[in-house]
Short mmCIF file of C-alpha atoms and ligand atoms in Angstrom, two decimals:
data_model
loop_
_atom_site.label_atom_id
_atom_site.label_comp_id
_atom_site.label_asym_id
_atom_site.label_seq_id
_atom_site.Cartn_x
_atom_site.Cartn_y
_atom_site.Cartn_z
CA LEU A 1 16.40 14.38 -9.64
CA HIS A 2 18.98 12.24 -8.04
CA SER A 3 20.82 12.68 -4.91
CA SER A 4 24.19 11.67 -4.21
CA ALA A 5 25.04 10.77 -7.78
CA MET A 6 28.01 8.47 -7.09
CA ARG A 7 28.96 4.90 -8.11
CA LEU A 8 27.47 2.19 -5.63
CA ALA A 9 29.68 -0.88 -5.70
CA GLU A 10 28.24 -4.32 -6.45
CA GLY A 11 26.96 -5.95 -3.19
CA ALA A 12 26.33 -2.75 -1.48
CA VAL A 13 23.10 -2.70 0.74
CA ILE A 14 20.11 -0.57 -0.08
CA GLY A 15 17.49 0.10 2.67
CA LEU A 16 13.94 -0.09 1.80
CA PRO A 17 11.45 1.20 4.29
CA ARG A 18 8.53 -1.18 4.70
CA ALA A 19 5.90 1.40 4.47
CA LEU A 20 3.81 3.70 2.05
CA LEU A 21 4.24 2.40 -1.53
CA PHE A 22 6.50 -0.41 -0.62
CA PHE A 23 3.20 -2.29 -0.60
CA GLU A 24 2.67 -1.57 -4.25
CA LEU A 25 6.23 -1.33 -5.66
CA TYR A 26 8.47 -3.52 -3.64
CA PRO A 27 8.86 -6.41 -6.38
CA PHE A 28 9.86 -3.58 -8.92
CA TRP A 29 12.47 -2.10 -6.80
CA ARG A 30 13.86 -5.38 -5.54
CA ALA A 31 14.18 -6.91 -8.92
CA PHE A 32 15.64 -3.69 -10.27
CA PHE A 33 18.39 -3.17 -7.54
CA ASN A 34 19.19 -6.82 -7.62
CA GLY A 35 19.56 -6.40 -11.27
CA LEU A 36 22.06 -3.67 -10.72
CA GLY A 37 24.11 -6.02 -8.45
CA LEU A 38 22.93 -4.53 -5.27
CA VAL A 39 21.24 -6.08 -2.10
CA CYS A 40 17.88 -4.95 -0.64
CA ALA A 41 17.47 -4.76 3.13
CA VAL A 42 13.65 -4.39 3.97
CA SER A 43 13.13 -2.79 7.42
CA ALA A 44 11.38 -5.09 10.14
CA PRO A 45 7.62 -5.11 10.38
CA THR A 46 5.70 -2.28 11.85
CA SER A 47 5.75 -2.58 15.65
CA PRO A 48 4.33 -0.37 18.32
CA GLU A 49 7.97 0.92 18.72
CA THR A 50 8.24 1.85 14.85
CA ILE A 51 5.08 4.04 15.41
CA GLU A 52 6.30 5.59 18.54
CA ILE A 53 9.64 6.62 16.80
CA GLY A 54 7.82 7.74 13.77
CA ALA A 55 5.30 9.90 15.79
CA ARG A 56 8.25 11.45 17.88
CA GLU A 57 10.15 12.33 14.76
CA ALA A 58 7.53 13.28 12.39
CA ASP A 59 5.63 16.49 12.03
CA ASP A 60 2.38 16.48 14.30
CA GLY A 61 0.21 17.19 11.17
CA THR A 62 1.18 14.17 9.17
CA CYS A 63 -0.94 10.91 8.87
CA LEU A 64 -0.17 7.58 10.43
CA PRO A 65 1.34 6.00 7.18
CA VAL A 66 3.90 8.93 6.90
CA LYS A 67 4.77 8.66 10.64
CA THR A 68 5.30 4.91 10.18
CA PHE A 69 7.56 5.62 7.19
CA TYR A 70 9.72 7.71 9.52
CA GLY A 71 9.99 4.80 11.99
CA HIS A 72 10.98 2.52 9.25
CA ALA A 73 13.61 4.86 7.72
CA ALA A 74 15.14 5.35 11.26
CA SER A 75 15.28 1.58 12.12
CA LEU A 76 17.61 1.30 8.68
CA ARG A 77 20.01 3.93 9.36
CA ASP A 78 22.82 1.95 10.79
CA ARG A 79 22.32 -1.23 8.76
CA VAL A 80 22.64 -0.13 5.25
CA ASP A 81 25.05 1.70 2.69
CA ALA A 82 22.29 3.84 1.22
CA ILE A 83 18.66 4.19 1.83
CA PHE A 84 16.00 4.35 -1.13
CA LEU A 85 13.40 7.26 -0.78
CA PRO A 86 11.83 7.62 -4.14
CA ARG A 87 9.81 10.87 -4.96
CA LEU A 88 6.48 9.41 -6.16
CA VAL A 89 4.55 12.10 -7.85
CA SER A 90 2.53 10.19 -10.51
CA LEU A 91 2.54 6.55 -11.09
CA THR A 92 0.29 6.55 -14.17
CA ARG A 93 -0.36 9.25 -16.58
CA GLY A 94 -3.14 11.77 -15.31
CA THR A 95 -2.90 10.54 -11.70
CA TYR A 96 -1.30 11.78 -8.72
CA THR A 97 -0.18 10.38 -5.31
CA CYS A 98 -0.37 13.03 -2.52
CA PRO A 99 1.63 16.02 -1.53
CA LYS A 100 2.98 14.11 1.57
CA MET A 101 4.38 11.16 -0.32
CA LEU A 102 5.98 13.69 -2.74
CA GLY A 103 7.81 15.33 0.09
CA ILE A 104 9.01 12.30 1.85
CA PRO A 105 12.63 12.52 0.58
CA ASP A 106 12.91 16.16 1.75
CA MET A 107 10.97 15.33 5.12
CA ILE A 108 13.27 12.54 6.01
CA ARG A 109 16.43 14.24 5.02
CA HIS A 110 15.72 17.38 7.21
CA ASN A 111 14.05 15.72 10.18
CA LEU A 112 16.15 12.48 10.84
CA GLU A 113 19.59 12.55 11.81
CA ARG A 114 22.50 10.21 11.15
CA MET A 115 20.94 9.00 7.90
CA PRO A 116 23.22 7.26 5.65
CA ARG A 117 23.51 8.25 1.91
CA ILE A 118 19.93 8.97 0.45
CA LEU A 119 19.16 7.77 -3.09
CA VAL A 120 16.25 9.67 -4.69
CA THR A 121 14.58 9.32 -7.99
CA CYS A 122 11.54 11.18 -9.08
CA VAL A 123 8.54 9.21 -10.88
CA ASP A 124 6.14 11.40 -12.61
CA ALA A 125 4.56 9.33 -15.39
CA THR A 126 2.17 12.32 -16.06
CA ARG A 127 5.45 14.27 -17.20
CA GLY A 128 7.01 11.28 -19.07
CA THR A 129 9.25 9.91 -16.31
CA GLY A 130 7.50 6.76 -15.37
CA LEU A 131 8.99 3.89 -13.38
CA VAL A 132 11.39 2.57 -16.09
CA GLU A 133 12.76 6.15 -17.01
CA SER A 134 13.27 7.28 -13.71
CA SER A 135 15.00 4.04 -12.57
CA VAL A 136 17.26 3.92 -15.66
CA ALA A 137 18.30 7.42 -14.69
CA LEU A 138 18.96 6.41 -11.18
CA GLY A 139 21.08 3.21 -12.43
CA ARG A 140 23.17 5.59 -14.66
CA SER A 141 23.66 7.89 -11.63
CA LEU A 142 25.02 4.79 -9.59
CA GLY A 143 27.52 4.16 -12.28
CA ARG A 144 25.81 1.49 -14.53
CA SER A 145 25.75 1.59 -18.30
CA ALA A 146 22.37 2.65 -20.07
CA ALA A 147 21.88 -1.06 -21.30
CA HIS A 148 22.66 -2.49 -17.71
CA ALA A 149 20.11 -0.13 -16.05
CA ARG A 150 17.54 -0.77 -18.79
CA THR A 151 17.77 -4.23 -18.45
CA ALA A 152 17.38 -4.17 -14.47
CA ALA A 153 14.23 -1.78 -15.12
CA ARG A 154 12.77 -4.50 -17.34
CA ALA A 155 13.26 -7.03 -14.67
CA GLY A 156 11.57 -4.83 -12.35
CA LEU A 157 8.62 -4.46 -14.55
CA GLU A 158 8.39 -8.19 -15.01
CA ALA A 159 8.40 -8.67 -11.35
CA LEU A 160 5.64 -6.18 -10.73
CA ARG A 161 3.46 -7.72 -13.53
CA VAL A 162 3.73 -11.03 -11.72
CA PHE A 163 3.14 -9.49 -8.48
CA ARG A 164 -0.10 -7.55 -9.80
CA ASP A 165 -1.39 -10.85 -11.58
CA GLY A 166 -1.23 -12.62 -8.28
CA LEU A 167 -3.22 -9.77 -6.42
CA GLU A 168 -5.77 -9.81 -9.23
CA GLN A 169 -6.32 -13.66 -8.59
CA ASN A 170 -7.19 -12.46 -4.99
CA LEU A 171 -3.83 -13.42 -3.46
CA SER A 172 -2.88 -11.59 -0.48
CA PHE A 173 0.15 -9.25 -0.55
CA SER A 174 2.50 -11.93 0.88
CA GLN A 175 1.18 -14.70 -1.23
CA ALA A 176 1.54 -12.53 -4.36
CA ILE A 177 5.24 -11.83 -3.43
CA VAL A 178 5.99 -15.60 -2.64
CA GLU A 179 5.02 -16.48 -6.30
CA GLN A 180 8.26 -14.65 -7.53
CA PHE A 181 10.52 -14.60 -4.60
CA PRO A 182 9.91 -18.09 -3.14
CA ARG A 183 13.09 -18.46 -0.96
CA GLU A 184 14.51 -15.36 0.43
CA ILE A 185 11.31 -13.69 0.78
CA SER A 186 9.56 -16.33 2.81
CA ARG A 187 10.51 -14.48 6.14
CA LEU A 188 9.33 -11.31 4.96
CA CYS A 189 6.07 -12.94 4.17
CA ARG A 190 5.38 -14.61 7.26
CA GLU A 191 6.25 -11.60 9.08
CA THR A 192 3.79 -9.44 7.13
CA GLY A 193 1.15 -11.88 8.38
CA ASN A 194 -1.83 -10.56 6.25
CA ASP A 195 -2.88 -13.88 4.69
CA ALA A 196 -6.32 -14.26 5.71
CA SER A 197 -9.28 -16.21 4.46
CA VAL A 198 -12.14 -17.88 6.47
CA GLY A 199 -10.20 -21.15 5.85
CA PRO A 200 -11.41 -24.90 6.46
CA GLY A 201 -13.58 -25.52 9.27
CA ARG A 202 -14.95 -21.99 9.76
CA ARG A 203 -18.27 -20.89 8.83
CA LEU A 204 -18.58 -18.03 6.18
CA ARG A 205 -20.72 -15.44 7.80
CA ALA A 206 -20.21 -12.51 5.39
CA ARG A 207 -18.34 -11.31 2.20
CA VAL A 208 -16.60 -8.05 3.06
CA GLY A 209 -15.11 -5.43 0.54
CA LEU A 210 -12.18 -3.92 2.23
CA VAL A 211 -11.01 -0.65 0.58
CA GLY A 212 -8.28 1.85 1.23
CA HIS A 213 -4.59 2.38 0.50
CA ALA A 214 -2.40 -0.67 0.10
CA TYR A 215 -0.22 0.46 3.00
CA ASN A 216 -3.30 0.53 5.26
CA LEU A 217 -4.70 -2.75 4.06
CA PHE A 218 -1.66 -4.86 3.93
CA ASP A 219 0.43 -3.67 7.12
CA PRO A 220 -0.99 -5.50 10.10
CA GLY A 221 1.04 -3.43 12.38
CA VAL A 222 -0.73 -0.08 11.23
CA ASN A 223 -4.25 -1.54 10.92
CA LEU A 224 -4.30 -3.65 14.06
CA ASP A 225 -4.18 -6.76 12.34
CA LEU A 226 -7.60 -5.98 10.78
CA VAL A 227 -7.41 -8.64 7.98
CA ARG A 228 -6.75 -11.40 10.25
CA LYS A 229 -9.30 -10.41 12.61
CA LEU A 230 -11.91 -10.38 9.84
CA ALA A 231 -11.07 -13.59 8.78
CA LYS A 232 -11.37 -14.93 12.38
CA LEU A 233 -14.96 -13.38 12.60
CA GLY A 234 -15.77 -15.30 9.40
CA CYS A 235 -15.49 -12.88 6.71
CA ASP A 236 -14.25 -13.39 3.17
CA LEU A 237 -12.47 -10.47 1.87
CA ARG A 238 -12.11 -8.78 -1.59
CA THR A 239 -9.73 -5.72 -1.31
CA SER A 240 -9.50 -2.77 -3.62
CA GLU A 241 -5.93 -3.97 -4.42
CA HIS A 242 -7.41 -7.11 -6.09
CA LEU A 243 -8.79 -4.92 -8.97
CA SER A 244 -6.71 -4.84 -12.27
CA LEU A 245 -5.74 -1.31 -13.85
CA VAL A 246 -8.20 -2.12 -16.56
CA GLU A 247 -11.16 -2.59 -14.03
CA VAL A 248 -9.99 0.67 -12.14
CA GLU A 249 -10.23 2.65 -15.40
CA ALA A 250 -13.47 1.06 -16.54
CA GLU A 251 -15.22 1.81 -13.16
CA SER A 252 -13.84 5.17 -12.87
CA SER A 253 -15.35 6.11 -16.24
CA LEU A 254 -18.72 5.26 -14.85
CA LEU A 255 -18.44 7.81 -12.13
CA PRO A 256 -19.63 11.42 -12.64
CA LYS A 257 -16.05 12.76 -12.39
CA ALA A 258 -12.82 10.75 -12.30
CA ILE A 259 -10.67 11.42 -9.18
CA PHE A 260 -6.94 12.36 -9.93
CA TRP A 261 -5.49 10.72 -6.83
CA SER A 262 -4.40 7.23 -7.84
CA GLY A 263 -5.31 5.72 -4.35
CA GLY A 264 -8.66 7.43 -4.25
CA ARG A 265 -9.57 6.34 -7.89
CA ARG A 266 -8.84 2.71 -6.91
CA VAL A 267 -10.92 2.95 -3.84
CA LEU A 268 -13.98 4.45 -5.70
CA ALA A 269 -13.72 2.03 -8.48
CA ALA A 270 -13.57 -0.79 -6.16
CA VAL A 271 -16.78 0.41 -4.23
CA SER A 272 -18.56 0.74 -7.64
CA LEU A 273 -17.49 -2.82 -8.83
CA PHE A 274 -18.38 -4.43 -5.53
CA ARG A 275 -21.79 -2.68 -5.50
CA ARG A 276 -22.57 -3.11 -9.11
CA GLN A 277 -21.85 -6.68 -9.28
CA ARG A 278 -22.99 -7.58 -5.67
CA LEU A 279 -19.73 -9.21 -4.97
CA VAL A 280 -19.93 -8.20 -1.13
CA ASP A 281 -22.28 -7.94 1.59
CA GLY A 282 -20.81 -4.79 2.98
CA ILE A 283 -17.83 -2.46 2.74
CA ILE A 284 -15.18 -1.37 5.09
CA HIS A 285 -13.22 1.64 4.19
CA VAL A 286 -9.91 2.10 6.04
CA VAL A 287 -9.21 5.75 6.45
CA SER A 288 -6.02 7.44 7.78
CA PHE A 289 -6.85 10.11 10.41
CA GLY A 290 -5.51 13.63 9.01
CA CYS A 291 -5.71 12.57 5.51
CA GLY A 292 -7.23 15.10 3.13
CA PRO A 293 -7.74 12.79 0.18
CA ASP A 294 -9.20 10.00 2.20
CA SER A 295 -11.70 12.12 3.90
CA MET A 296 -12.84 13.39 0.38
CA VAL A 297 -12.91 10.00 -1.15
CA GLY A 298 -14.85 8.52 1.82
CA GLU A 299 -17.51 11.17 1.46
CA ILE A 300 -18.00 10.33 -2.19
CA ALA A 301 -17.88 6.57 -1.52
CA GLU A 302 -20.53 6.77 1.05
CA ARG A 303 -22.89 8.99 -1.01
CA GLU A 304 -22.32 6.91 -3.92
CA ILE A 305 -23.33 3.74 -2.02
CA ARG A 306 -26.35 5.44 -0.47
CA ARG A 307 -27.66 6.78 -3.70
CA SER A 308 -27.91 3.44 -5.34
CA SER A 309 -27.88 0.57 -2.87
CA SER A 310 -28.62 -0.31 0.76
CA LEU A 311 -24.97 -1.78 1.02
CA PRO A 312 -23.67 -1.22 4.60
CA TYR A 313 -20.55 0.89 4.70
CA LEU A 314 -18.18 1.20 7.77
CA ALA A 315 -15.43 4.00 7.82
CA LEU A 316 -12.70 2.73 10.16
CA THR A 317 -10.32 5.74 10.81
CA ILE A 318 -6.74 4.77 12.03
CA ASP A 319 -4.20 6.75 13.94
CA GLU A 320 -1.33 5.95 16.32
CA HIS A 321 -4.10 5.88 19.25
CA ALA A 322 -6.49 3.33 17.56
CA ALA A 323 -7.54 1.00 20.40
CA GLU A 324 -7.56 -2.94 19.86
CA ALA A 325 -10.88 -3.17 21.98
CA GLY A 326 -12.93 -0.59 20.20
CA LEU A 327 -11.90 -1.91 16.74
CA VAL A 328 -12.99 -5.51 17.67
CA THR A 329 -16.48 -4.44 19.04
CA ARG A 330 -16.93 -2.41 15.95
CA LEU A 331 -16.04 -5.24 13.59
CA GLU A 332 -18.10 -7.81 15.54
CA ALA A 333 -21.22 -5.59 15.40
CA PHE A 334 -20.67 -4.92 11.75
CA THR A 335 -20.20 -8.63 10.86
CA ASP A 336 -23.21 -9.64 12.95
CA MET A 337 -25.36 -7.16 10.92
CA LEU A 338 -23.95 -8.28 7.73
CA GLU A 339 -24.75 -12.05 8.75
CA ARG A 340 -28.28 -11.15 9.60
CA ARG A 341 -28.88 -9.33 6.42
CA ARG A 342 -27.56 -12.44 4.50
CA ALA A 343 -30.13 -14.71 6.40
CA GLY A 344 -32.84 -12.01 5.51
CA VAL A 345 -33.40 -10.87 9.18
CA GLY A 346 -33.59 -6.95 9.43
CA SER A 347 -32.42 -6.28 6.02
CA ALA A 348 -33.19 -2.73 4.65
S1 SF4 B 401 -2.85 9.80 0.89
FE1 SF4 B 401 -3.31 10.23 2.86
S2 SF4 B 401 -2.62 8.58 4.21
FE2 SF4 B 401 -1.53 8.52 2.19
S3 SF4 B 401 0.35 9.59 2.59
FE3 SF4 B 401 -1.10 11.05 1.70
S4 SF4 B 401 -2.04 11.97 3.60
FE4 SF4 B 401 -1.22 10.06 4.30
#
């Protein structure tokens, strides 16, 4: 379950790669490690260099988010006492992440050289080892008492609750983080750069539902600053991350078959909610090239939309070769079309 079960002294620095489920669980890990007396160092925002290093070090067959994870892990190796690579199997009972995410600790350990001590804990809620249980066990392996580790895990849960509440109120990732870590995190949030709304003085042209993995929606270095581009074009956004868990489960129960990938389940629930409640004028699905779950979920989402509405749907596939110019052209064309439909010109 844990690698390097050895005490870590107070003040030791733990590296957190800013990739994959960092965008869902950062508040939890941050509050948890701080509660154990440890300091968190988050890797710098994704840059072309992060992606280049990741693409060089990772297996050719991996998706861009995993390659990006490699780049972030590599950037931390000389700066921290230990790097944290959780094995995330299942975050809620009955749902699963994906095989690549599950294998991340092993892939990094075997493919990246000169890594510092690696901390691993296995989160598998389906088998009864959720976030709290797995982190208490990790805290114990680092030399903390059970009571101390439990208190730190509870602080983590509370931080996660505040963060999720923020997202459900339609805050962006960075706004939701600022809510609870106002001082130290301000730099992280400015760097994340994903706050975007049409803003004062700009004309609203369309309401867009942006769906996909949090790490594709909230990382401007991976998605070519998609959120800001859409805001500049006059689009107001609702994302799949703004749904509560209750909404995800309620919408999933309306589908012919619930999907067991947690990321895919949230995407399909968002598509269903946005369509049924007419919350958006069109949907953009951000898909990772080479991702099996994304291609299947995309297919189901598109069919679901076509079967019951005329809502425009755009699948944007991203990989390390995605080009800025092509993306802008597609977004402009999509927004123009949504705007014409809102005005009642040429609507289907
Ligand atoms: S779900 Fe898809 S995009 Fe995410 S890590 Fe797995 S393969 Fe990559």
